[in-house]
XYZ file of C-alpha atoms in Angstrom:
467
model
C 46.148 -26.831 -22.636
C 48.174 -30.021 -23.680
C 47.632 -31.760 -27.067
C 45.037 -34.154 -27.771
C 43.182 -35.634 -30.539
C 39.555 -35.044 -30.819
C 37.429 -37.154 -32.917
C 33.730 -36.601 -34.009
C 31.959 -39.693 -35.601
C 30.111 -38.478 -38.569
C 28.800 -41.941 -39.803
C 29.443 -45.643 -39.580
C 32.746 -45.123 -41.529
C 34.009 -41.841 -41.984
C 35.495 -39.559 -38.860
C 36.554 -36.140 -38.567
C 40.007 -35.714 -36.612
C 40.883 -32.523 -34.718
C 44.438 -32.677 -33.630
C 45.876 -29.937 -31.283
C 44.794 -28.279 -28.473
C 41.386 -26.506 -28.043
C 41.016 -22.901 -27.378
C 38.432 -21.637 -25.008
C 36.577 -18.438 -26.567
C 34.062 -18.023 -23.821
C 30.160 -17.412 -25.083
C 29.565 -17.492 -28.526
C 29.474 -14.362 -30.443
C 27.780 -14.169 -33.839
C 29.790 -11.654 -35.155
C 33.135 -13.522 -34.259
C 34.993 -15.212 -37.109
C 36.015 -18.601 -35.107
C 39.022 -20.833 -36.185
C 38.781 -24.808 -36.039
C 39.773 -25.954 -32.384
C 37.772 -23.017 -30.866
C 35.567 -23.948 -27.997
C 32.748 -21.907 -27.132
C 29.500 -21.924 -24.841
C 26.004 -21.601 -26.413
C 22.710 -21.994 -24.411
C 24.408 -23.700 -21.600
C 25.879 -26.268 -23.736
C 29.696 -26.464 -24.980
C 30.632 -26.961 -28.832
C 34.010 -26.884 -30.841
C 34.269 -25.791 -34.147
C 35.655 -28.679 -36.383
C 34.999 -27.296 -39.937
C 36.027 -23.940 -40.838
C 33.220 -21.354 -41.560
C 32.693 -17.778 -41.400
C 31.018 -15.736 -38.749
C 27.496 -15.939 -38.062
C 27.049 -19.669 -38.153
C 25.484 -21.205 -34.806
C 26.887 -23.832 -32.879
C 23.628 -25.805 -33.470
C 24.573 -26.177 -37.182
C 26.584 -29.724 -36.634
C 28.124 -29.430 -40.167
C 30.578 -27.155 -38.570
C 30.385 -27.615 -34.787
C 30.162 -30.639 -32.569
C 28.563 -30.810 -29.303
C 31.292 -31.347 -26.622
C 29.056 -31.352 -23.250
C 25.325 -30.810 -23.348
C 23.853 -28.778 -20.595
C 22.359 -30.983 -17.918
C 18.957 -31.241 -16.476
C 18.102 -28.882 -13.674
C 19.163 -30.359 -10.473
C 17.321 -30.375 -7.104
C 17.857 -27.184 -5.298
C 19.888 -27.564 -2.236
C 19.060 -26.828 1.287
C 19.790 -23.413 2.436
C 22.814 -22.684 4.047
C 23.361 -21.636 7.767
C 23.018 -18.119 8.141
C 26.542 -16.343 8.350
C 27.855 -14.254 11.260
C 26.772 -10.461 10.941
C 29.800 -8.709 9.986
C 30.683 -5.505 11.755
C 28.927 -2.191 10.998
C 30.819 -0.233 8.330
C 31.781 3.550 9.066
C 29.014 6.011 8.007
C 29.294 7.217 4.581
C 29.209 11.046 3.988
C 25.647 12.271 3.541
C 24.982 12.836 -0.231
C 23.316 16.151 -1.143
C 19.595 16.299 -0.628
C 17.812 15.346 -3.769
C 14.839 17.487 -5.340
C 11.422 16.945 -3.776
C 9.649 14.505 -5.864
C 6.134 15.030 -7.362
C 3.541 14.488 -4.702
C 1.808 11.315 -5.573
C -2.196 11.100 -5.638
C -3.717 10.630 -2.416
C -5.048 7.341 -1.800
C -8.574 6.688 -0.477
C -9.067 7.514 3.141
C -9.461 4.158 5.336
C -12.424 3.308 7.525
C -12.643 4.904 10.861
C -10.659 2.840 13.422
C -12.727 1.936 16.771
C -12.753 4.621 19.566
C -9.818 4.154 21.497
C -9.583 4.067 25.416
C -9.353 7.616 26.865
C -6.259 8.201 29.161
C -6.803 8.910 32.740
C -3.693 10.506 33.470
C -3.990 14.149 32.149
C -0.779 15.712 31.050
C 0.527 18.884 32.882
C -0.887 22.035 31.670
C 1.313 24.084 29.589
C 1.675 27.992 30.246
C -0.763 30.015 28.459
C 0.663 31.780 25.315
C -0.095 35.269 24.359
C -3.485 35.434 22.961
C -3.167 36.031 19.020
C -5.135 38.090 16.898
C -8.039 36.443 15.192
C -7.269 35.824 11.759
C -9.618 36.283 8.780
C -11.953 33.174 8.378
C -11.475 31.444 5.180
C -14.128 29.854 3.150
C -15.621 26.614 4.312
C -14.723 23.813 2.188
C -17.487 20.944 0.957
C -17.983 18.607 3.668
C -16.020 15.312 2.627
C -17.953 12.022 2.448
C -18.678 10.054 5.754
C -16.574 7.099 6.401
C -18.320 3.684 6.672
C -17.726 3.745 10.825
C -18.711 7.499 10.866
C -20.985 6.965 14.073
C -17.672 6.661 16.069
C -16.568 9.889 17.586
C -12.436 10.088 17.874
C -10.935 11.386 20.851
C -11.261 15.435 21.385
C -7.752 16.955 20.619
C -6.461 19.760 23.114
C -7.885 23.142 22.574
C -5.858 25.475 20.959
C -4.771 28.759 22.598
C -7.337 31.550 21.629
C -6.211 34.447 19.630
C -6.654 37.884 20.472
C -10.100 39.119 19.539
C -10.291 41.629 16.821
C -12.002 44.869 16.973
C -15.690 45.061 17.298
C -17.289 46.106 14.282
C -19.621 49.272 14.343
C -23.057 48.797 15.913
C -25.745 49.263 13.446
C -28.552 52.029 14.334
C -30.915 50.976 16.796
C -34.427 50.493 15.853
C -37.249 52.478 17.309
C -38.651 50.851 20.571
C -42.279 49.666 20.279
C -45.152 50.650 22.694
C -45.050 48.200 25.633
C -48.047 46.097 25.774
C -49.912 45.373 28.910
C -48.605 42.738 30.851
C -50.317 39.664 30.983
C -50.670 37.294 34.202
C -47.993 35.030 35.031
C -49.216 31.639 34.627
C -47.867 28.362 36.659
C -45.382 26.351 34.696
C -46.334 22.982 34.393
C -44.242 19.896 35.267
C -41.652 18.770 32.849
C -42.685 15.742 30.475
C -40.623 12.392 31.011
C -37.646 12.439 28.402
C -38.410 9.701 25.381
C -36.094 7.245 24.853
C -33.121 7.796 22.632
C -33.875 6.708 18.981
C -31.227 4.652 17.142
C -28.517 6.671 15.391
C -29.262 6.646 11.661
C -26.595 6.505 9.062
C -25.058 9.659 8.274
C -25.809 11.009 5.108
C -23.272 12.759 2.620
C -23.197 16.398 3.552
C -23.784 18.761 0.747
C -21.781 21.550 -0.297
C -21.707 24.585 2.056
C -23.859 26.963 0.504
C -23.126 30.954 0.555
C -24.262 32.751 3.718
C -27.634 34.549 3.098
C -28.260 38.083 4.018
C -29.796 38.544 7.599
C -33.679 38.776 7.537
C -35.509 41.307 9.161
C -36.065 40.371 13.070
C -39.453 39.251 13.350
C -41.629 40.292 16.305
C -40.953 38.812 19.905
C -43.143 36.537 20.937
C -45.031 36.469 24.206
C -43.179 35.906 27.314
C -44.009 32.324 28.860
C -45.480 31.915 32.019
C -43.191 32.717 35.302
C -42.511 29.073 37.057
C -42.408 28.951 40.701
C -39.433 30.079 42.961
C -37.065 27.456 43.129
C -35.690 26.692 46.828
C -32.438 28.689 47.592
C -29.184 27.042 47.448
C -27.086 26.128 50.622
C -24.852 29.342 50.005
C -27.619 31.926 49.060
C -27.654 35.174 50.913
C -31.376 36.030 51.784
C -32.261 39.609 51.536
C -33.582 40.968 54.644
C -36.991 42.729 54.906
C -36.904 46.327 53.880
C -37.336 48.474 56.749
C -39.751 51.511 57.080
C -38.555 54.837 55.551
C -37.410 57.329 58.266
C -38.790 60.878 59.068
C -37.792 63.525 56.971
C -35.230 65.677 58.827
C -36.228 69.292 59.811
C -35.579 72.106 57.382
C -32.040 73.739 57.478
C -31.871 76.908 59.639
C -30.948 79.054 56.780
C -33.693 77.996 54.525
C -35.540 80.910 53.124
C -39.511 80.492 53.114
C -41.363 81.576 50.578
C -44.097 84.314 51.000
C -47.419 84.640 49.147
C -47.218 84.843 45.575
C -47.730 88.415 44.382
C -48.238 89.349 40.980
C -45.375 88.489 38.828
C -43.058 91.251 38.638
C -39.976 91.678 36.281
C -37.846 88.778 37.258
C -35.154 90.160 39.262
C -31.631 88.837 39.651
C -31.313 85.321 41.226
C -30.385 85.410 44.917
C -28.020 83.483 46.424
C -28.845 79.730 47.397
C -29.396 79.102 50.764
C -27.571 76.406 52.638
C -28.887 72.881 52.442
C -30.036 71.482 55.531
C -28.369 68.334 57.084
C -29.800 65.118 55.720
C -31.541 62.970 57.948
C -30.530 59.342 58.524
C -31.978 56.905 56.215
C -34.737 55.002 57.518
C -34.921 51.251 57.118
C -35.846 49.641 53.670
C -39.196 48.419 53.796
C -40.512 45.179 52.531
C -40.350 44.911 48.712
C -43.675 44.082 47.222
C -44.679 41.575 45.113
C -43.633 41.961 41.417
C -46.490 42.863 39.267
C -47.333 40.594 35.997
C -44.955 41.334 32.890
C -46.909 43.208 30.387
C -47.036 41.523 26.866
C -44.588 42.261 24.400
C -45.394 45.292 22.092
C -45.259 45.209 18.387
C -42.067 45.995 16.996
C -41.911 49.370 15.651
C -42.409 50.164 11.962
C -38.812 52.198 11.527
C -36.692 49.213 12.886
C -33.290 49.085 11.581
C -31.778 45.931 10.379
C -28.736 44.884 12.167
C -25.780 46.138 10.322
C -23.003 44.133 8.674
C -20.649 42.688 11.069
C -17.272 44.369 10.642
C -14.012 42.392 9.208
C -12.514 40.179 11.803
C -9.107 41.268 12.929
C -5.685 39.800 11.769
C -4.486 36.788 13.660
C -2.306 37.323 16.391
C 1.060 35.445 16.910
C 0.662 31.887 18.446
C 1.804 31.558 21.961
C 4.569 29.406 22.949
C 3.577 25.709 23.109
C 2.731 24.300 26.409
C 4.512 21.082 27.783
C 2.902 18.285 25.807
C 0.669 16.006 28.140
C 1.038 12.266 28.740
C -0.076 10.233 25.596
C -3.365 8.210 26.054
C -3.610 4.676 25.360
C -3.740 4.140 21.666
C -7.155 3.338 20.415
C -7.861 -0.045 18.650
C -6.197 0.124 14.989
C -9.096 0.839 12.284
C -9.711 -2.144 9.468
C -7.222 -1.826 6.473
C -8.322 0.177 3.709
C -9.135 -1.518 0.266
C -5.976 -2.732 -1.480
C -5.019 -0.416 -4.567
C -4.893 -1.772 -8.017
C -2.179 -3.696 -9.187
C 0.462 -2.231 -11.061
C 1.123 -3.177 -14.877
C 3.083 -6.513 -15.019
C 6.414 -5.656 -16.543
C 7.802 -7.468 -19.505
C 9.034 -10.880 -18.905
C 12.721 -11.263 -18.764
C 14.645 -13.293 -21.389
C 14.680 -17.136 -20.669
C 18.187 -18.329 -20.008
C 17.657 -22.149 -19.677
C 15.745 -23.883 -22.103
C 12.776 -25.993 -20.617
C 11.590 -29.587 -21.117
C 7.854 -29.074 -21.618
C 6.952 -32.516 -22.892
C 7.216 -35.391 -20.464
C 6.035 -38.870 -21.354
C 5.902 -41.627 -18.385
C 5.234 -45.363 -18.994
C 4.792 -48.281 -16.622
C 7.231 -51.446 -17.210
C 7.056 -53.014 -20.617
C 9.310 -54.950 -22.964
C 9.023 -53.185 -26.337
C 9.239 -49.322 -26.027
C 8.578 -47.026 -28.801
C 9.003 -43.450 -28.026
C 7.023 -40.647 -30.081
C 9.638 -38.300 -31.021
C 6.989 -35.631 -31.975
C 5.537 -35.347 -28.375
C 8.499 -36.221 -26.135
C 11.475 -34.486 -24.656
C 11.801 -36.402 -21.401
C 10.739 -40.442 -21.409
C 10.365 -41.631 -18.076
C 10.454 -45.609 -17.047
C 10.024 -46.487 -13.431
C 10.132 -50.036 -11.788
C 10.951 -51.772 -15.103
C 10.581 -55.308 -14.611
C 11.889 -56.755 -17.858
C 14.465 -56.275 -20.419
C 14.010 -52.689 -21.950
C 13.939 -52.892 -25.980
C 14.058 -49.671 -27.168
C 12.833 -49.485 -30.768
C 12.988 -46.448 -33.295
C 11.280 -43.769 -32.293
C 8.012 -42.812 -34.215
C 7.289 -39.305 -35.254
C 9.385 -37.016 -37.796
C 12.337 -35.915 -35.559
C 14.376 -32.747 -36.987
C 18.143 -32.123 -36.889
C 19.648 -31.151 -33.342
C 16.569 -32.420 -31.518
C 17.016 -33.410 -28.020
C 15.656 -36.495 -26.123
C 16.391 -37.584 -22.547
C 15.620 -41.139 -21.520
C 15.143 -42.077 -17.663
C 15.180 -45.429 -16.552
C 15.033 -47.128 -13.238
C 14.222 -50.848 -12.259
C 12.340 -52.584 -9.746
C 15.508 -53.352 -7.603
C 16.779 -56.205 -10.007
C 19.164 -55.074 -12.820
C 17.555 -55.145 -16.268
C 19.032 -55.390 -19.599
C 18.811 -52.751 -22.264
C 18.726 -52.839 -25.933
C 18.643 -50.297 -28.651
C 17.800 -50.203 -32.081
C 20.642 -50.229 -34.320
C 18.699 -48.306 -37.135
C 17.862 -45.500 -34.937
C 20.324 -45.109 -32.038
C 24.051 -44.903 -32.097
C 27.039 -43.973 -29.802
C 28.261 -40.330 -30.051
C 31.485 -40.581 -28.392
C 29.555 -42.136 -25.354
C 28.650 -45.881 -25.350
C 24.803 -46.746 -25.081
C 24.092 -48.343 -21.714
C 23.445 -52.164 -21.743
C 21.943 -52.585 -18.321
C 20.491 -50.730 -15.370
C 21.921 -50.377 -11.988
C 20.027 -52.103 -9.124
C 17.535 -49.561 -7.674
C 19.314 -46.421 -9.295
C 18.214 -44.069 -11.903
C 19.975 -43.992 -15.281
C 19.483 -40.875 -17.762
C 20.598 -41.024 -21.323
C 21.293 -37.967 -23.628
C 20.500 -37.969 -27.331
C 20.553 -35.675 -30.093
C 19.328 -36.405 -33.376
C 21.898 -36.050 -36.222
C 20.854 -35.679 -39.955
C 24.636 -34.854 -41.509
C 25.734 -36.943 -43.994
C 22.383 -38.663 -44.211
C 23.073 -40.311 -40.757
C 19.379 -39.668 -39.587
C 20.118 -41.171 -36.141
C 20.034 -40.453 -32.431
C 23.505 -40.143 -30.987
C 23.904 -40.748 -27.561
C 26.224 -37.878 -26.436
C 26.143 -38.369 -22.376
C 24.890 -40.929 -19.805
C 24.379 -40.124 -15.859
C 23.903 -42.706 -13.160
C 22.278 -41.913 -9.608
C 25.080 -41.876 -7.066
């Protein structure tokens, strides 16, 4: 950087002069020992050291540091640029090693049951039937979950899985003694079936309680009386009727080798058994006679007193291997999507990041007036629009502090207006105080309050005119 002379106005009479080039040192570091002429950036503004001091003195201390360029007001965000062309896809990188499986998160609440989808009318091809596996041991039944809000809707039935091989049947319990058969009662005529009542409204499904343990099988109670036999229905079109039974044929003649028994004498000593004679030829079977009507069924007898209870069911055999998967059928039309489940609770808000730009929080606006007195205790930005007279700025009220900033924004009413500044309160700080507005344009004037050497004035550090 070429040599030049940097002048800082300290008061109305004395100046501090830095001769030579500035040395840019980047962002201010509280641990660095800076030399006169070092230029640093601090909180968005630029400062130069003009009075030698050790490390740790902040640039806001204008006894040692001078403000060169103050951070400007946040500009209006420009329009979003056009989207650039998509770049070519890069080569696929080498696949990294698979990471460890993370801990399974807590299962969220089950959403409401969606509406029943439309069933597909196109059945998928039936896959080949796999070998039937052995029936596995049945696990304990888990507790019934709470029914969803749309529990009355039944989802589409999934395909039936392959049937496992049936396990060996457990040993049958001992058969109870058969009770004495009662006298058959007469069969009464079955009465006509009454009309089916209308279906009642489906009640809301209650929550199912936990599955209780299976109780012991109770003693089988006596069988109730058999109801009256209903009239015989009309035979179906494919029924084969049994013809009438023909008469029984005559018994054939006794064979020629039959030995006739003589008169019975006194019983002697039993001799040896003689040879059996030849059996005569059986005569032809006569036609079966007509079957007589069935007699009434007798009433059920009382169960025997020594009836044996049914034995414990044997254990279920092990589950056989699963058969090969059949070809998947065509998927049916998707059902209507159910309502979205409730939104989970919001996570904890993270800590607020550090603020990088100071914000103007106190803005005062005023309509056109001739005499202007700004309250320094309540104003960071003072706005005047449509100024229709000379703007005469008086000494601000309040108790400003060293280094306090103030921005004044002025716009006339399309006619240039004169601007005057109180000489006891405002002074040029390297930038002249503006004396007039520019027709129809915004004018911004930046000040910093300086108390060094009992100056106690608002120094003008920057002006900006709307283009």
